[in-house]
Amino acid sequence: MYVAVKGGETAIAHSLDLVADKRRGDRDVAELSLDQIDQQLGLAVDRVMTEGSCYDRSLAALAIKQARGDLIEAIFLLRAYRTTLPRFGASEPLDTTRMVAERRISSTFKDVPGGQVLGPTYDYTHRLLDFSLAASGERPEAPTAPADATHALPRVGDILQRDGLLEPPPSNDDGEARDLTRDPLVLPASRPLRLQNLARGDEGFLLALGYSTQRGYGNNHPFVGEIRYGHVPVSFVPEELGFAIEIGEIEVTECDMVNQFAGSHDVPPQFTRGYGLAFGHAERKAMAMALVDRALRADELGEAVTSPAQDEEFVLAHSDNVEGSGFVQHLKLPHYVDFQSELVVVRMLRAEVEKRREQAALAQAAE
Amino acid sequence: MPDATIQDTPSQDAAYNYGYLDEQTKRMIRRAILKAVAVPGYQVPFGGREMPLPYGWGTGGIQVTAAIIGREDTLKVIDQGADDTTNAVSIRRFFARVAQVATTTHTKEATIIQTRHRVPETPLTDGQILVFQVPIPEPLRMLEPRETETRTLHALSEYGVMQVSLYESIARHGRIAKTYNYPVMVNGRYIMSPSPIPKFDNPKLDRSPALQLYGAGREKRIYAVPPHTPVNSLDFDDHPFEVETWTESCELCGSTESFLDEMIVDDTGKRLFVCSDTDYCESRR
Amino acid sequence: MSTTLLAPGFADPSHDAQRLFRGVLDAFSHPGRIVELPDAPAGPGTLSPAASAFLLTFADRETPLWLEAGVDRQEVRDFLRFHAGTPLVQAREAATFAVIIGGGGEPFAGFAIGTDTYPDRAATLVIEVPALDGGPITTWRGPGVDGEVQVAIDGLGDGFWPAWTANHALFPCGVDLVFASGSRLIALPRSVAVEA
Ligand SMILES: [Zn+2]
């Protein structure tokens, strides 16, 4: 009888077998390969890499396969693997002006140096289910112009900054970027820590917060200064060499949000920045991150902190979906000891109330 | 790859370091533990790692255990007082897999006991370490959600907010109606969350000869109570601290002194009571 | 790196560190208890095996170390740099760990004592002494001590215990101590009051 209440080794073993079986599904249907996930579910891979803080397409694809497409579970799997990896050091900061952009748009100017490049986007698709994909999605390759890797692509923000219209990037308070996955978050956080937290943060959470700023909960009057997506080189300085060498390329999406100007009697008005960066192609995430980054700068820019998106402690403490998912779901664990504790007291309190009622009734009857 | 079969004591998984954590991480946690012992009841921030078990399911306790455990240890893991609850089984399997450690269900034989929600009924002894899994380490959190605020309150020993909360409970219910995670004062300085143990277990924390380590993974805090340290449950002179009592006794061993689990055994609501601490109960039968 | 022979570190890094850690944890949990460290590395000679073991167990790239002039020697530096990667610092306030001989003068002055909000950000000092017993008797009380315990560490400076009383009064701030002699040590966390 008690074994039924209390799990036991065998029950767990069976549960593990069952979930593995469910993952495989009908054996008559061909098994997914990691390449298929990487190539055909690429945006899911991008999200798992971003929120999993680990740029590795095949590991992310494996995590997605193992998690049966549950992306938060896949992010968790990737992060738990990432923790065990040795650290060789930190790369040099990415220089996104060296990006070979597949897409690059600005909504603040009609044209910008380097041009507006629409690239692959759902923005102009009509959201009609394409039933031809249900049969076979085979189609001829799209014509592309050869990528121009020879010219640096100036950032719209830098051009505005040159004219003094946009503030320079906010300085890093303590001069160094601590690693959020190695050191505990200490509040108030420096901006590098905040941005790390947002980059790892749940896309849905950031989207809702960013959206809330547009609806008046801490409005910043944002404009998309620029969104760019493409390949950037990653450089590293090995101790023994003492100079930077290129160790590879990664795909990133970067968003520079240009916001409501600030200024005073003494300081001429200028636009302010919000910044977002994500692995792969993830414009919604990068934009939401940029909106929230700007909202979280309220204190620094002398704005009243009145809305959830401006509240650093609230945002940073609740952005992580692996933490949130675990803690919400831990309610599935047995809590019967605590519940028993509550039962004992509730019964006692109820008995006391009942006794008082009876005494009151007796007193009334005696009158 | 998930393994489909479970062995009782699998050999160490070669893909991972002993105890799962890398040595650098263990050193960081060990330094945090020393500071936690030096300042009893104070929550030391640590660089909590992502563990292969979900947050809220014991990642803090697991990291503490992983940082202290060695081949000479004997590990006991309990959840709700029992060794065979699913989460206890899962954590014990984890350590058998990554630390090749001997495991036991007997409180007396264990050198390290990792627990969720209970303190064993069998008195602990010098040399044993009790590792608690802690969901919310901050005892003031439900009264003040901001970490920046609660940290200041601890710094100033400004605990009026807790006194007020307990007093409000008396005003409403005629007694302190807090039943588990009942706040304690450690060595007269820090108010501490004993983790969600029933208040029945609070007296066992007071001047225990065992070392108590508390790990909160999601919140990235470690705190400790050294052996023989006074741990007082908060109360008032006119409303002294008291623990749960039952009129029933254990159906299996007859104990009238242990914490009892209540079970509903049929659909007319018939109930029976058994010890929550399975090892204690079995040793008495 | 000098050409002198480097003293060996841990033979079995993961397990040696674990066993030594448990020894130190036992000492911190029982202030006044003399703990014999299992298989402590011999160290570079001018550092006791217990101090060497303590530093190899806890120090690394993230924990700046301050050495008193008497132990700040090439073979000690080489040993700690090579086996622990520990950065050596000149400023006491920057040190996570420090090694001191005998604790004369103002032994704790200048070391980090933590802050009211983060008392954990305090230094741990390893004090090399000739013996952990046979010295003047002191009485220790506090967390980890069952009632009181008598401790007779030898070779400490005259001003040492008054300085400790001042450090203890800073609680929850203050430094924590480890007394090392041979391959044995005693821990004295800031929470413990000492009557000399
Ligand atoms: Zn029983």
PDB file of C-alpha atoms in Angstrom, chain A residues 1-3 5-9 12-13 16-17 20 62 66 76 79-84 180-188 200 311 313-314 320 322-327 329-330 332-345 347-349 352 356, chain B residues 1 4 6 16 20 22 24-25 45-47 49-57 79-80 82 84-87 89 92-93 116-118 135-136 145-148 173 175 179-180 196 198 218 220 244-246 252 259-263 265 271-274 276 278:
ATOM      1  CA  MET A   1       0.000   0.000   0.000  1.00  0.00           C
ATOM      2  CA  TYR A   2       2.794   2.430   0.921  1.00  0.00           C
ATOM      3  CA  VAL A   3       4.839   1.475  -2.101  1.00  0.00           C
ATOM      4  CA  VAL A   5       2.355   6.223  -2.562  1.00  0.00           C
ATOM      5  CA  LYS A   6       6.114   6.283  -2.593  1.00  0.00           C
ATOM      6  CA  GLY A   7       7.581   6.030  -6.114  1.00  0.00           C
ATOM      7  CA  GLY A   8      10.256   3.411  -5.884  1.00  0.00           C
ATOM      8  CA  GLU A   9      13.090   2.460  -8.189  1.00  0.00           C
ATOM      9  CA  ILE A  12      11.059   5.422 -12.086  1.00  0.00           C
ATOM     10  CA  ALA A  13      12.762   2.955 -14.427  1.00  0.00           C
ATOM     11  CA  LEU A  16      12.208   6.598 -18.138  1.00  0.00           C
ATOM     12  CA  ASP A  17      11.435   3.815 -20.610  1.00  0.00           C
ATOM     13  CA  ALA A  20      12.055   7.424 -24.362  1.00  0.00           C
ATOM     14  CA  LEU A  62      20.248  16.924 -30.206  1.00  0.00           C
ATOM     15  CA  GLN A  66      15.714  14.518 -26.934  1.00  0.00           C
ATOM     16  CA  PHE A  76      17.733  23.077 -19.943  1.00  0.00           C
ATOM     17  CA  ARG A  79      22.710  24.360 -20.265  1.00  0.00           C
ATOM     18  CA  ALA A  80      23.262  21.336 -18.040  1.00  0.00           C
ATOM     19  CA  TYR A  81      25.763  20.044 -20.601  1.00  0.00           C
ATOM     20  CA  ARG A  82      27.401  23.451 -20.968  1.00  0.00           C
ATOM     21  CA  THR A  83      28.131  23.658 -17.214  1.00  0.00           C
ATOM     22  CA  THR A  84      30.411  20.652 -17.441  1.00  0.00           C
ATOM     23  CA  LEU A 180      26.710  35.282 -14.925  1.00  0.00           C
ATOM     24  CA  THR A 181      27.016  31.509 -15.127  1.00  0.00           C
ATOM     25  CA  ARG A 182      30.023  31.474 -12.784  1.00  0.00           C
ATOM     26  CA  ASP A 183      29.224  34.218 -10.268  1.00  0.00           C
ATOM     27  CA  PRO A 184      25.944  34.831  -8.476  1.00  0.00           C
ATOM     28  CA  LEU A 185      23.872  37.765  -9.643  1.00  0.00           C
ATOM     29  CA  VAL A 186      24.378  40.643  -7.222  1.00  0.00           C
ATOM     30  CA  LEU A 187      21.928  43.528  -7.278  1.00  0.00           C
ATOM     31  CA  PRO A 188      21.993  46.217  -8.455  1.00  0.00           C
ATOM     32  CA  ARG A 200      19.628  34.088 -21.655  1.00  0.00           C
ATOM     33  CA  ASP A 311      12.222  47.105 -12.237  1.00  0.00           C
ATOM     34  CA  GLU A 313      15.171  43.083  -9.536  1.00  0.00           C
ATOM     35  CA  PHE A 314      11.797  41.920 -10.834  1.00  0.00           C
ATOM     36  CA  ASP A 320      15.142  32.665 -16.690  1.00  0.00           C
ATOM     37  CA  VAL A 322      14.961  27.087 -16.728  1.00  0.00           C
ATOM     38  CA  GLU A 323      14.718  28.460 -13.187  1.00  0.00           C
ATOM     39  CA  GLY A 324      11.035  29.294 -13.543  1.00  0.00           C
ATOM     40  CA  SER A 325      10.141  25.988 -15.147  1.00  0.00           C
ATOM     41  CA  GLY A 326      11.894  24.044 -12.411  1.00  0.00           C
ATOM     42  CA  PHE A 327      10.358  25.931  -9.542  1.00  0.00           C
ATOM     43  CA  GLN A 329       7.029  22.244 -11.675  1.00  0.00           C
ATOM     44  CA  HIS A 330       8.613  21.334  -8.349  1.00  0.00           C
ATOM     45  CA  LYS A 332       4.627  18.152  -8.479  1.00  0.00           C
ATOM     46  CA  LEU A 333       7.044  16.779  -5.909  1.00  0.00           C
ATOM     47  CA  PRO A 334       5.495  15.319  -2.780  1.00  0.00           C
ATOM     48  CA  HIS A 335       4.687  17.960  -0.187  1.00  0.00           C
ATOM     49  CA  TYR A 336       2.651  15.764   2.104  1.00  0.00           C
ATOM     50  CA  VAL A 337       4.750  16.417   5.190  1.00  0.00           C
ATOM     51  CA  ASP A 338       4.132  20.160   4.965  1.00  0.00           C
ATOM     52  CA  PHE A 339       0.519  19.548   4.058  1.00  0.00           C
ATOM     53  CA  GLN A 340       0.129  17.289   7.092  1.00  0.00           C
ATOM     54  CA  SER A 341       1.595  20.064   9.211  1.00  0.00           C
ATOM     55  CA  GLU A 342      -1.044  22.429   7.841  1.00  0.00           C
ATOM     56  CA  LEU A 343      -3.814  19.853   8.339  1.00  0.00           C
ATOM     57  CA  VAL A 344      -2.946  19.454  12.008  1.00  0.00           C
ATOM     58  CA  VAL A 345      -3.165  23.190  12.603  1.00  0.00           C
ATOM     59  CA  ARG A 347      -8.105  21.019  12.303  1.00  0.00           C
ATOM     60  CA  MET A 348      -7.039  22.506  15.618  1.00  0.00           C
ATOM     61  CA  LEU A 349      -8.105  26.009  14.614  1.00  0.00           C
ATOM     62  CA  GLU A 352     -11.362  26.002  18.490  1.00  0.00           C
ATOM     63  CA  ARG A 356     -16.391  28.967  20.721  1.00  0.00           C
TER      64      ARG A 356
ATOM     65  CA  MET B   1      21.822   9.473 -23.829  1.00  0.00           C
ATOM     66  CA  ALA B   4      17.012   2.772 -19.850  1.00  0.00           C
ATOM     67  CA  ILE B   6      18.845   1.243 -13.549  1.00  0.00           C
ATOM     68  CA  TYR B  16      31.885  13.532 -15.918  1.00  0.00           C
ATOM     69  CA  TYR B  20      29.817  15.756 -11.377  1.00  0.00           C
ATOM     70  CA  ASP B  22      34.570  20.312 -11.918  1.00  0.00           C
ATOM     71  CA  GLN B  24      37.189  24.716  -9.768  1.00  0.00           C
ATOM     72  CA  THR B  25      33.459  24.748  -9.002  1.00  0.00           C
ATOM     73  CA  PRO B  45      25.936  33.911  -2.328  1.00  0.00           C
ATOM     74  CA  PHE B  46      27.673  31.329  -4.501  1.00  0.00           C
ATOM     75  CA  GLY B  47      28.086  30.782  -8.223  1.00  0.00           C
ATOM     76  CA  ARG B  49      25.799  25.907 -11.458  1.00  0.00           C
ATOM     77  CA  GLU B  50      23.208  24.462 -13.739  1.00  0.00           C
ATOM     78  CA  MET B  51      22.697  20.903 -12.615  1.00  0.00           C
ATOM     79  CA  PRO B  52      21.212  18.053 -14.640  1.00  0.00           C
ATOM     80  CA  LEU B  53      18.175  18.059 -12.335  1.00  0.00           C
ATOM     81  CA  PRO B  54      15.563  20.816 -12.443  1.00  0.00           C
ATOM     82  CA  TYR B  55      15.720  23.905 -10.263  1.00  0.00           C
ATOM     83  CA  GLY B  56      13.432  23.467  -7.299  1.00  0.00           C
ATOM     84  CA  TRP B  57      14.176  19.740  -7.201  1.00  0.00           C
ATOM     85  CA  ASP B  79      12.368  13.280   0.790  1.00  0.00           C
ATOM     86  CA  GLN B  80       9.375  13.687   3.105  1.00  0.00           C
ATOM     87  CA  ALA B  82      11.354   8.537   3.236  1.00  0.00           C
ATOM     88  CA  ASP B  84      11.993   5.612  -1.458  1.00  0.00           C
ATOM     89  CA  THR B  85      10.152   8.755  -2.590  1.00  0.00           C
ATOM     90  CA  THR B  86      10.775   9.463  -6.268  1.00  0.00           C
ATOM     91  CA  ASN B  87      12.987  12.502  -5.790  1.00  0.00           C
ATOM     92  CA  VAL B  89      15.575   7.790  -5.419  1.00  0.00           C
ATOM     93  CA  ARG B  92      20.597   8.813  -4.744  1.00  0.00           C
ATOM     94  CA  ARG B  93      20.959   7.302  -8.219  1.00  0.00           C
ATOM     95  CA  ARG B 116      14.041  17.590   1.630  1.00  0.00           C
ATOM     96  CA  HIS B 117      11.385  18.640   4.162  1.00  0.00           C
ATOM     97  CA  ARG B 118      12.399  16.481   7.178  1.00  0.00           C
ATOM     98  CA  PRO B 135      13.685  26.394  -2.211  1.00  0.00           C
ATOM     99  CA  ILE B 136      13.567  29.947  -0.802  1.00  0.00           C
ATOM    100  CA  PRO B 145      10.183  40.343  -1.993  1.00  0.00           C
ATOM    101  CA  ARG B 146      13.245  42.474  -2.725  1.00  0.00           C
ATOM    102  CA  GLU B 147      16.670  40.975  -2.112  1.00  0.00           C
ATOM    103  CA  THR B 148      18.226  44.437  -1.842  1.00  0.00           C
ATOM    104  CA  HIS B 173      -5.991  32.735  14.872  1.00  0.00           C
ATOM    105  CA  ARG B 175      -1.886  31.293  17.947  1.00  0.00           C
ATOM    106  CA  THR B 179       3.334  25.243  10.401  1.00  0.00           C
ATOM    107  CA  TYR B 180       6.388  24.583   8.240  1.00  0.00           C
ATOM    108  CA  PRO B 196      10.229  23.733   4.575  1.00  0.00           C
ATOM    109  CA  PRO B 198       7.550  20.924   9.640  1.00  0.00           C
ATOM    110  CA  ARG B 218      18.004  28.514  -7.936  1.00  0.00           C
ATOM    111  CA  LYS B 220      22.323  30.582  -5.338  1.00  0.00           C
ATOM    112  CA  GLU B 244       2.401  19.490  16.082  1.00  0.00           C
ATOM    113  CA  THR B 245       0.901  16.609  18.052  1.00  0.00           C
ATOM    114  CA  TRP B 246      -1.282  13.693  17.042  1.00  0.00           C
ATOM    115  CA  LEU B 252       3.046   0.074  11.752  1.00  0.00           C
ATOM    116  CA  PHE B 259       5.939  12.874  12.771  1.00  0.00           C
ATOM    117  CA  LEU B 260       3.016  11.019  11.197  1.00  0.00           C
ATOM    118  CA  ASP B 261       1.881  10.897   7.584  1.00  0.00           C
ATOM    119  CA  GLU B 262      -1.860  10.669   7.110  1.00  0.00           C
ATOM    120  CA  MET B 263      -3.252   8.369   4.467  1.00  0.00           C
ATOM    121  CA  VAL B 265      -7.336   4.457   2.619  1.00  0.00           C
ATOM    122  CA  ARG B 271      -7.640   7.432   7.512  1.00  0.00           C
ATOM    123  CA  LEU B 272      -4.614   5.843   9.027  1.00  0.00           C
ATOM    124  CA  PHE B 273      -1.322   7.231  10.233  1.00  0.00           C
ATOM    125  CA  VAL B 274       2.245   6.009   9.733  1.00  0.00           C
ATOM    126  CA  SER B 276       7.016   9.825   7.912  1.00  0.00           C
ATOM    127  CA  THR B 278      10.642   5.196   7.103  1.00  0.00           C
TER     128      THR B 278
END
